């Protein structure tokens, strides 16, 4: 030990740098600018059969009122403690029991609800309620008041579970999170149910409508309609070799995504489908609606059944296969990558 080796000199020097809140770029350059994405998020699946009991148990341990939102967060094992399923996106399973209300609030984070089970609950967005049915895709745009409720058992209420998808980690990384509680637990209902769908959900828009907002004026996209479109397309032609029959949800006034930060899709994979491999820089969360199949993500392989949720990190090769006719809902950070000119895709 000379105490004079270059290594020792550097160590002493780095110590001085740290004291001055400095760091040598040359020690981290390769990590900072990788040749290709090296996602910290890992492929993972949450099997609904294994977690449903835990979701339901939350119902007897805490009320929706006390919890504000009674949700189990799906934590990516590669992003511990981050409340994130991908670096930009959050996922959680929310339970609302008959007779409960999840009080009204608003925040800058955009949210989606994808209904997993139960058909009695409603959500209100900007003065309009919509009733939830399994497979429906519902949006809560940034800074809109929203509350959820479920009628009593006597009025036909049953436990309802949905998948929440939000851009929480993205907004946190930008220090752009704001939130407010509504002064009452429920916002006033200003329009009858179905009003926004009648105005914007039929390939028509009110004649003098002006687009002033990047988010979709349709806030509930019923499963029935999406399923019908996939079914017709499947009967009309050959499925895509990578995607099967895949559609994206749109904001009917712009043709763009329903919300500025989150893309959503629904796809049909016929029984026997063995998809080719692709990868993309957007990171995607899937929720299985119908069927049975398997997915290969990098070196991982998972089998899936209805209500399972799995995550495909960015740039991981993925291929889908179906043993039975299957329907998959998915959401990703594609609009963000696309807007920043960072979207790359490879189909092999
Ligand atoms: C939120 O507002 C909801 O409104 C669900 O149901 C999950 C997670 C983090 C922050 C806000 C909801 C949420 C959330």
Coordinates of C-alpha atoms in Angstrom, one line a residue, residues 118-258:
X118 CA -69.2 -5.8 -10.6
X119 CA -71.7 -3.6 -12.5
X120 CA -73.4 -1.3 -10.0
X121 CA -70.9 1.5 -9.2
X122 CA -70.8 4.9 -10.8
X123 CA -68.2 7.5 -11.3
X124 CA -68.9 11.2 -11.7
X125 CA -66.7 13.4 -13.8
X126 CA -67.4 17.1 -14.4
X127 CA -71.1 16.9 -13.4
X128 CA -72.0 13.7 -15.2
X129 CA -72.3 10.1 -13.8
X130 CA -71.6 6.9 -15.7
X131 CA -72.4 3.4 -14.5
X132 CA -69.5 1.0 -14.6
X133 CA -69.7 -2.4 -16.4
X134 CA -66.9 -5.0 -16.7
X135 CA -64.7 -4.0 -19.7
X136 CA -65.7 -0.4 -19.8
X137 CA -62.9 2.1 -20.1
X138 CA -63.5 5.4 -18.3
X139 CA -61.3 8.5 -18.1
X140 CA -60.8 11.1 -15.4
X141 CA -58.9 13.9 -17.2
X142 CA -56.4 16.1 -15.4
X143 CA -58.0 18.7 -13.0
X144 CA -61.6 17.4 -13.3
X145 CA -63.7 16.8 -10.2
X146 CA -64.4 13.1 -9.7
X147 CA -66.1 10.9 -7.1
X148 CA -67.2 7.3 -7.1
X149 CA -70.2 5.7 -5.5
X150 CA -72.1 2.4 -5.3
X151 CA -75.8 2.0 -4.4
X152 CA -76.8 0.1 -1.3
X153 CA -77.4 -3.7 -1.5
X154 CA -81.2 -3.0 -1.4
X155 CA -80.8 -0.8 -4.5
X156 CA -78.8 -3.5 -6.3
X157 CA -75.2 -2.6 -5.2
X158 CA -72.5 -5.2 -5.4
X159 CA -68.7 -5.0 -4.8
X160 CA -67.0 -3.4 -7.7
X161 CA -63.3 -3.6 -8.6
X162 CA -61.5 -1.7 -11.2
X163 CA -58.0 -1.1 -12.4
X164 CA -56.8 2.5 -11.9
X165 CA -54.1 3.7 -14.4
X166 CA -52.5 7.1 -13.7
X167 CA -49.5 9.1 -14.8
X168 CA -48.4 9.6 -11.2
X169 CA -44.7 8.9 -11.5
X170 CA -44.4 11.0 -14.7
X171 CA -46.1 14.0 -13.0
X172 CA -43.9 13.4 -9.9
X173 CA -40.8 13.5 -12.1
X174 CA -41.9 16.9 -13.4
X175 CA -42.9 18.3 -9.9
X176 CA -46.2 19.2 -11.4
X177 CA -48.6 17.5 -9.0
X178 CA -51.5 19.6 -7.5
X179 CA -54.7 18.4 -5.9
X180 CA -57.8 19.8 -4.2
X181 CA -60.7 18.3 -2.3
X182 CA -64.2 19.2 -3.3
X183 CA -66.0 20.9 -0.3
X184 CA -68.6 18.1 -0.3
X185 CA -68.3 14.3 -0.7
X186 CA -70.2 14.4 -4.0
X187 CA -70.1 17.0 -6.7
X188 CA -73.5 18.1 -8.1
X189 CA -74.9 16.1 -11.0
X190 CA -75.5 18.6 -13.8
X191 CA -76.4 16.4 -16.8
X192 CA -78.2 13.1 -17.2
X193 CA -76.2 9.9 -17.6
X194 CA -75.2 9.3 -21.2
X195 CA -75.2 13.0 -22.2
X196 CA -71.5 13.2 -23.3
X197 CA -71.8 9.9 -25.1
X198 CA -74.8 11.1 -27.0
X199 CA -73.0 14.3 -28.0
X200 CA -69.6 12.7 -28.9
X201 CA -69.9 8.9 -28.9
X202 CA -71.6 8.3 -32.3
X203 CA -69.1 9.6 -34.9
X204 CA -70.8 13.0 -34.6
X205 CA -70.2 16.1 -32.6
X206 CA -72.4 19.1 -31.7
X207 CA -72.4 21.4 -34.7
X208 CA -70.7 24.4 -33.1
X209 CA -68.3 22.4 -30.8
X210 CA -64.9 23.9 -30.6
X211 CA -61.9 21.9 -29.5
X212 CA -60.4 23.7 -26.5
X213 CA -59.1 20.8 -24.5
X214 CA -56.7 18.0 -25.4
X215 CA -58.8 15.4 -23.4
X216 CA -61.7 13.5 -24.8
X217 CA -65.2 14.7 -24.1
X218 CA -66.3 11.1 -24.1
X219 CA -65.4 9.9 -20.7
X220 CA -66.9 6.3 -20.8
X221 CA -66.1 3.9 -23.6
X222 CA -68.5 1.0 -23.1
X223 CA -67.1 -2.5 -23.5
X224 CA -70.1 -3.6 -25.6
X225 CA -69.0 -1.1 -28.4
X226 CA -65.3 -2.0 -28.3
X227 CA -66.1 -5.7 -28.3
X228 CA -68.5 -5.4 -31.2
X229 CA -65.9 -3.6 -33.3
X230 CA -63.2 -6.2 -32.6
X231 CA -65.6 -9.0 -33.5
X232 CA -66.6 -7.4 -36.8
X233 CA -63.0 -6.8 -37.8
X234 CA -62.0 -10.4 -36.9
X235 CA -64.7 -11.7 -39.2
X236 CA -63.7 -9.3 -41.9
X237 CA -60.1 -10.2 -42.5
X238 CA -56.8 -11.7 -41.3
X239 CA -55.5 -10.6 -37.9
X240 CA -52.2 -8.7 -37.7
X241 CA -49.4 -11.2 -37.1
X242 CA -48.1 -9.2 -34.1
X243 CA -51.2 -7.7 -32.6
X244 CA -54.1 -9.8 -33.6
X245 CA -57.0 -7.3 -34.1
X246 CA -56.0 -4.2 -32.2
X247 CA -57.7 -0.8 -32.0
X248 CA -56.7 2.3 -30.1
X249 CA -59.2 4.4 -28.2
X250 CA -59.6 8.0 -29.6
X251 CA -60.7 11.4 -28.6
X252 CA -63.4 11.8 -31.2
X253 CA -62.9 15.6 -31.6
X254 CA -59.1 15.3 -32.4
X255 CA -58.5 11.7 -33.5
X256 CA -55.7 11.8 -30.8
X257 CA -55.5 9.9 -27.6
X258 CA -58.2 10.2 -25.0

